[in-house]
Amino acid sequence: MAGNGALNDRESLRLSVVIPAYNEEGSIAATVTAFAERLTAEGIDHEIVVVDDGSSDRTGEIVARLAEADPCVRCVRNDGQHGFGFAVRCGLDAFTGDAVAIVMADLSDAPDDLVAYHRLLEAGYDCAFGSRFIRGSAVHDYPRFKLYMNRAVNAFIRLLFGHGYNDTTNAFKAYRREVIETVQPLVSNHFNLTVELPLKAVVRGNSYAIVPISWTNRTSGESKLRLQEMGSRYLFIVLMVLLEHRLSRGDYRRQDLPARRHRWARRLSGPDVLSRQPDQRK
């Protein structure tokens, strides 16, 4: 498997799973249980951090009960400003593992895919990304209008950054702890955090690999994403990181990495993994 920089020998990483949750009483128990059981079965040392983002239903109570039964589960209440970005940032302040994954509370993400992410991180990649739109992926019951908007936005981001990745907006990704430190400060308060995190990680020189993943529409509750409210917020973050990418001359890149050009070469590493290796000529 090739990546943007030499990979380390496989190492054991404790994985934190951050799950932002707002009024998810209908799905949070199934989500936490599914991921906890799969990680335990795989022998992956882990913690699951559910961030209750000011829920007015029984979400916090349900997670508290799960935590009593499983010491790997804990509930963190976001007592500050509310919103998806605020909740994720609260979780990123609270996690204790060597790496962290962001997982949606509605069980739209697959536990098996998180295991694949963990294997990429153990292999030495800084980031593990998934795509719902490459060979081997699967999407179930994606709302048609949201699907069209998703493909348009991701094509736009891909054109601007030339990073070859077609699912930047998906929240479900995993990062080593040092990546989270590298991308600070995070400024997104809402779902635009889903693009700020991976774009900053890539622009600032972190390695990544992409695997096909599956996505299944929620069967309980309602989506918190409101497209009409997010367009300008997504655009602001994309342009902010693009300006850094084009104008900062690497001032925000990881200092432990060599200077590299920002041209990403696509290389296939088998049928199920895409990795990105930048041109290392100085």
Coordinates of C-alpha atoms in Angstrom, one line a residue:
M1 CA 0.0 0.0 0.0
A2 CA 1.4 3.4 -1.0
G3 CA 0.8 6.7 0.7
N4 CA 2.1 10.2 0.9
G5 CA 5.1 9.5 3.0
A6 CA 6.7 6.4 4.5
L7 CA 4.4 4.2 6.6
N8 CA 5.3 2.8 9.9
D9 CA 5.1 -0.8 10.9
R10 CA 1.7 -1.8 12.0
E11 CA 1.1 -0.5 15.6
S12 CA -1.7 -0.8 18.1
L13 CA -3.8 2.3 18.4
R14 CA -6.5 3.0 21.0
L15 CA -9.5 4.3 19.0
S16 CA -12.0 6.9 20.3
V17 CA -15.4 7.1 18.6
V18 CA -17.0 10.5 18.9
I19 CA -20.8 10.4 18.2
P20 CA -22.5 13.8 18.3
A21 CA -26.2 13.3 19.2
Y22 CA -29.2 15.7 19.3
N23 CA -32.6 14.1 20.0
E24 CA -31.6 10.7 18.9
E25 CA -33.4 8.5 21.4
G26 CA -34.7 6.3 18.6
S27 CA -31.3 5.3 17.3
I28 CA -28.6 6.1 19.8
A29 CA -28.7 2.8 21.6
A30 CA -28.6 0.7 18.5
T31 CA -25.7 2.8 17.1
V32 CA -23.6 2.6 20.3
T33 CA -24.3 -1.1 20.7
A34 CA -23.4 -1.9 17.1
F35 CA -20.1 -0.1 17.2
A36 CA -19.1 -1.3 20.6
E37 CA -19.9 -4.9 19.8
R38 CA -18.0 -4.8 16.5
L39 CA -14.9 -3.2 18.0
T40 CA -14.9 -5.6 20.9
A41 CA -15.2 -8.6 18.6
E42 CA -12.2 -7.3 16.6
G43 CA -10.1 -6.8 19.7
I44 CA -9.7 -3.1 19.2
D45 CA -9.0 -1.1 22.3
H46 CA -11.6 1.7 22.2
E47 CA -13.9 4.2 23.9
I48 CA -17.2 5.6 22.6
V49 CA -17.8 9.2 23.5
V50 CA -21.4 10.3 22.9
V51 CA -21.8 14.1 22.9
D52 CA -25.3 15.0 24.0
D53 CA -25.8 18.3 22.2
G54 CA -28.6 19.7 24.4
S55 CA -31.1 17.0 23.6
S56 CA -34.7 17.5 24.9
D57 CA -35.6 13.8 24.6
R58 CA -34.1 10.7 26.4
T59 CA -30.8 10.6 24.5
G60 CA -28.7 11.4 27.5
E61 CA -30.6 9.1 29.8
I62 CA -30.2 6.2 27.3
V63 CA -26.4 6.8 26.9
A64 CA -26.0 7.0 30.7
R65 CA -27.6 3.6 31.0
L66 CA -25.4 2.2 28.3
A67 CA -22.3 3.6 30.1
E68 CA -23.3 1.9 33.3
A69 CA -23.2 -1.5 31.5
D70 CA -20.1 -0.8 29.4
P71 CA -17.1 1.1 30.9
C72 CA -15.9 1.9 27.3
V73 CA -19.0 4.1 26.8
R74 CA -19.3 7.6 28.2
C75 CA -21.6 10.5 27.7
V76 CA -20.3 14.1 27.5
R77 CA -22.8 16.9 27.6
N78 CA -22.2 19.9 25.5
D79 CA -23.2 22.7 27.8
G80 CA -21.9 25.4 25.4
Q81 CA -23.3 26.6 22.1
H82 CA -25.2 23.9 20.2
G83 CA -24.8 22.7 16.7
F84 CA -23.1 19.8 14.9
G85 CA -19.7 21.5 14.7
F86 CA -19.8 22.6 18.3
A87 CA -20.8 19.0 19.4
V88 CA -17.9 17.4 17.4
R89 CA -15.4 19.9 18.7
C90 CA -16.6 19.1 22.2
G91 CA -16.0 15.5 21.6
L92 CA -12.5 16.2 20.1
D93 CA -11.6 18.0 23.3
A94 CA -12.8 15.1 25.4
F95 CA -11.4 12.0 23.6
T96 CA -8.5 10.1 25.1
G97 CA -7.4 7.7 22.4
D98 CA -4.5 7.6 20.0
A99 CA -6.9 8.2 17.1
V100 CA -10.5 9.4 16.7
A101 CA -13.4 8.6 14.4
I102 CA -16.5 10.7 13.9
V103 CA -19.6 8.6 13.6
M104 CA -23.2 9.7 13.1
A105 CA -25.7 8.8 15.7
D106 CA -28.4 7.5 13.3
L107 CA -26.5 4.3 12.4
S108 CA -26.1 5.4 8.8
D109 CA -22.4 4.4 9.1
A110 CA -21.3 0.8 9.2
P111 CA -19.2 -0.7 12.0
D112 CA -17.3 -2.9 9.6
D113 CA -16.1 0.3 7.8
L114 CA -14.7 1.6 11.1
V115 CA -12.7 -1.5 11.5
A116 CA -11.2 -0.8 8.0
Y117 CA -10.4 2.7 9.1
H118 CA -8.6 1.5 12.1
R119 CA -6.5 -0.9 10.0
L120 CA -5.4 2.0 7.8
L121 CA -4.4 4.1 10.8
E122 CA -2.5 1.1 12.3
A123 CA -0.7 0.7 9.0
G124 CA 0.7 4.3 9.4
Y125 CA -1.7 6.6 7.6
D126 CA -2.6 9.8 9.4
C127 CA -6.2 9.8 8.1
A128 CA -8.7 7.2 7.0
F129 CA -11.3 8.4 4.6
G130 CA -14.2 6.5 3.1
S131 CA -16.2 7.1 -0.1
R132 CA -19.7 6.1 -0.8
F133 CA -19.2 6.6 -4.5
I134 CA -16.3 4.3 -5.6
R135 CA -16.1 0.7 -6.6
G136 CA -17.1 -1.6 -3.7
S137 CA -19.2 1.1 -1.9
A138 CA -23.0 0.9 -1.3
V139 CA -25.6 3.5 -0.7
H140 CA -29.1 2.7 0.5
D141 CA -32.1 5.0 0.4
Y142 CA -30.2 8.3 -0.2
P143 CA -32.8 11.1 -0.7
R144 CA -32.6 12.0 -4.4
F145 CA -32.3 15.8 -4.0
K146 CA -29.6 15.5 -1.3
L147 CA -27.8 13.0 -3.5
Y148 CA -27.7 15.5 -6.4
M149 CA -26.5 18.3 -4.2
N150 CA -23.9 16.0 -2.6
R151 CA -22.4 15.0 -5.9
A152 CA -22.3 18.6 -7.1
V153 CA -20.7 20.0 -4.0
N154 CA -18.1 17.2 -3.9
A155 CA -17.2 17.7 -7.6
F156 CA -16.7 21.4 -6.9
I157 CA -14.4 20.7 -3.9
R158 CA -12.5 18.1 -5.9
L159 CA -12.0 20.6 -8.8
L160 CA -10.7 23.3 -6.5
F161 CA -8.3 21.1 -4.5
G162 CA -7.3 18.5 -7.1
H163 CA -7.1 15.9 -4.3
G164 CA -8.9 13.1 -6.1
Y165 CA -11.3 12.5 -3.3
N166 CA -15.1 12.4 -4.2
D167 CA -16.7 12.3 -0.7
T168 CA -15.1 15.1 1.3
T169 CA -18.5 16.2 2.8
N170 CA -19.1 12.9 4.6
A171 CA -18.5 13.2 8.3
F172 CA -17.5 9.6 8.9
K173 CA -13.7 9.7 8.9
A174 CA -10.9 8.8 11.3
Y175 CA -7.8 10.7 12.2
R176 CA -4.7 10.2 14.4
R177 CA -4.5 12.4 17.4
E178 CA -1.6 14.5 15.9
V179 CA -3.9 15.3 12.9
I180 CA -6.5 16.8 15.2
E181 CA -3.8 18.9 16.8
T182 CA -2.5 19.9 13.3
V183 CA -5.9 21.2 12.1
Q184 CA -6.5 23.6 15.0
P185 CA -8.1 26.0 15.4
L186 CA -11.4 24.6 14.1
V187 CA -13.9 27.3 13.4
S188 CA -16.9 25.5 11.9
N189 CA -20.0 25.6 14.2
H190 CA -22.3 23.4 12.0
F191 CA -22.1 20.7 9.4
N192 CA -19.4 22.6 7.6
L193 CA -17.0 21.0 10.0
T194 CA -17.3 17.9 7.8
V195 CA -15.3 19.7 5.1
E196 CA -13.0 21.8 7.4
L197 CA -11.5 18.7 9.1
P198 CA -10.4 16.7 6.0
L199 CA -9.5 19.6 3.8
K200 CA -7.2 21.1 6.5
A201 CA -5.7 17.6 7.2
V202 CA -4.8 17.2 3.5
V203 CA -3.6 20.8 2.9
R204 CA -1.4 20.6 6.0
G205 CA 0.4 17.6 4.7
N206 CA -1.1 14.6 6.5
S207 CA -1.2 11.2 4.7
Y208 CA -4.5 9.5 3.9
A209 CA -6.0 6.5 2.2
I210 CA -9.6 6.0 0.9
V211 CA -11.7 2.8 1.2
P212 CA -15.2 2.1 -0.1
I213 CA -17.8 2.4 2.6
S214 CA -21.6 1.8 2.9
W215 CA -24.3 4.3 4.0
T216 CA -27.8 3.6 5.0
N217 CA -30.5 6.2 5.5
R218 CA -31.8 6.6 9.0
T219 CA -34.9 4.7 10.0
S220 CA -35.7 6.7 13.1
G221 CA -35.8 10.4 13.9
E222 CA -35.0 13.2 11.4
S223 CA -31.9 14.5 9.7
K224 CA -30.5 17.7 11.3
L225 CA -28.8 18.9 8.1
R226 CA -30.7 21.8 6.5
L227 CA -29.3 22.4 3.0
Q228 CA -30.8 25.8 2.7
E229 CA -29.0 26.9 5.8
M230 CA -25.6 25.4 5.0
G231 CA -24.7 26.5 1.4
S232 CA -22.9 29.7 2.3
R233 CA -21.3 28.1 5.4
Y234 CA -19.8 25.3 3.3
L235 CA -18.6 27.8 0.8
F236 CA -16.9 30.0 3.4
I237 CA -14.9 27.0 4.9
V238 CA -14.0 25.7 1.4
L239 CA -12.7 29.1 0.3
M240 CA -10.9 29.7 3.7
V241 CA -8.9 26.5 3.3
L242 CA -8.3 27.1 -0.4
L243 CA -6.8 30.4 0.4
E244 CA -4.5 28.8 2.9
H245 CA -3.6 26.1 0.4
R246 CA -2.8 28.7 -2.3
L247 CA -1.3 31.6 -0.4
S248 CA 0.1 30.6 2.9
R249 CA 3.4 29.1 1.5
G250 CA 3.1 26.1 3.9
D251 CA 3.0 28.2 7.1
Y252 CA 0.4 25.9 8.6
R253 CA 1.8 22.6 7.5
R254 CA 3.0 20.0 9.9
Q255 CA 6.6 20.9 10.9
D256 CA 7.7 17.2 11.1
L257 CA 7.0 16.7 7.3
P258 CA 9.2 17.6 4.4
A259 CA 8.0 20.4 2.0
R260 CA 6.1 18.9 -0.9
R261 CA 4.4 20.2 -3.9
H262 CA 0.6 20.2 -3.9
R263 CA 0.1 17.8 -6.8
W264 CA -1.6 14.6 -5.8
A265 CA -0.8 11.4 -7.7
R266 CA -3.5 8.8 -7.8
R267 CA -2.4 5.3 -7.2
L268 CA -4.4 2.1 -6.8
S269 CA -3.4 -0.2 -3.9
G270 CA -5.6 -3.1 -4.7
P271 CA -9.3 -3.1 -5.6
D272 CA -10.5 -1.6 -2.3
V273 CA -8.0 1.1 -1.3
L274 CA -7.0 4.4 -2.9
S275 CA -4.0 6.2 -1.4
R276 CA -2.7 9.6 -2.1
Q277 CA 1.0 10.3 -2.7
P278 CA 2.1 13.9 -3.4
D279 CA 5.0 14.7 -5.6
Q280 CA 8.0 14.6 -3.2
R281 CA 10.3 16.6 -5.4
K282 CA 11.2 19.9 -3.6

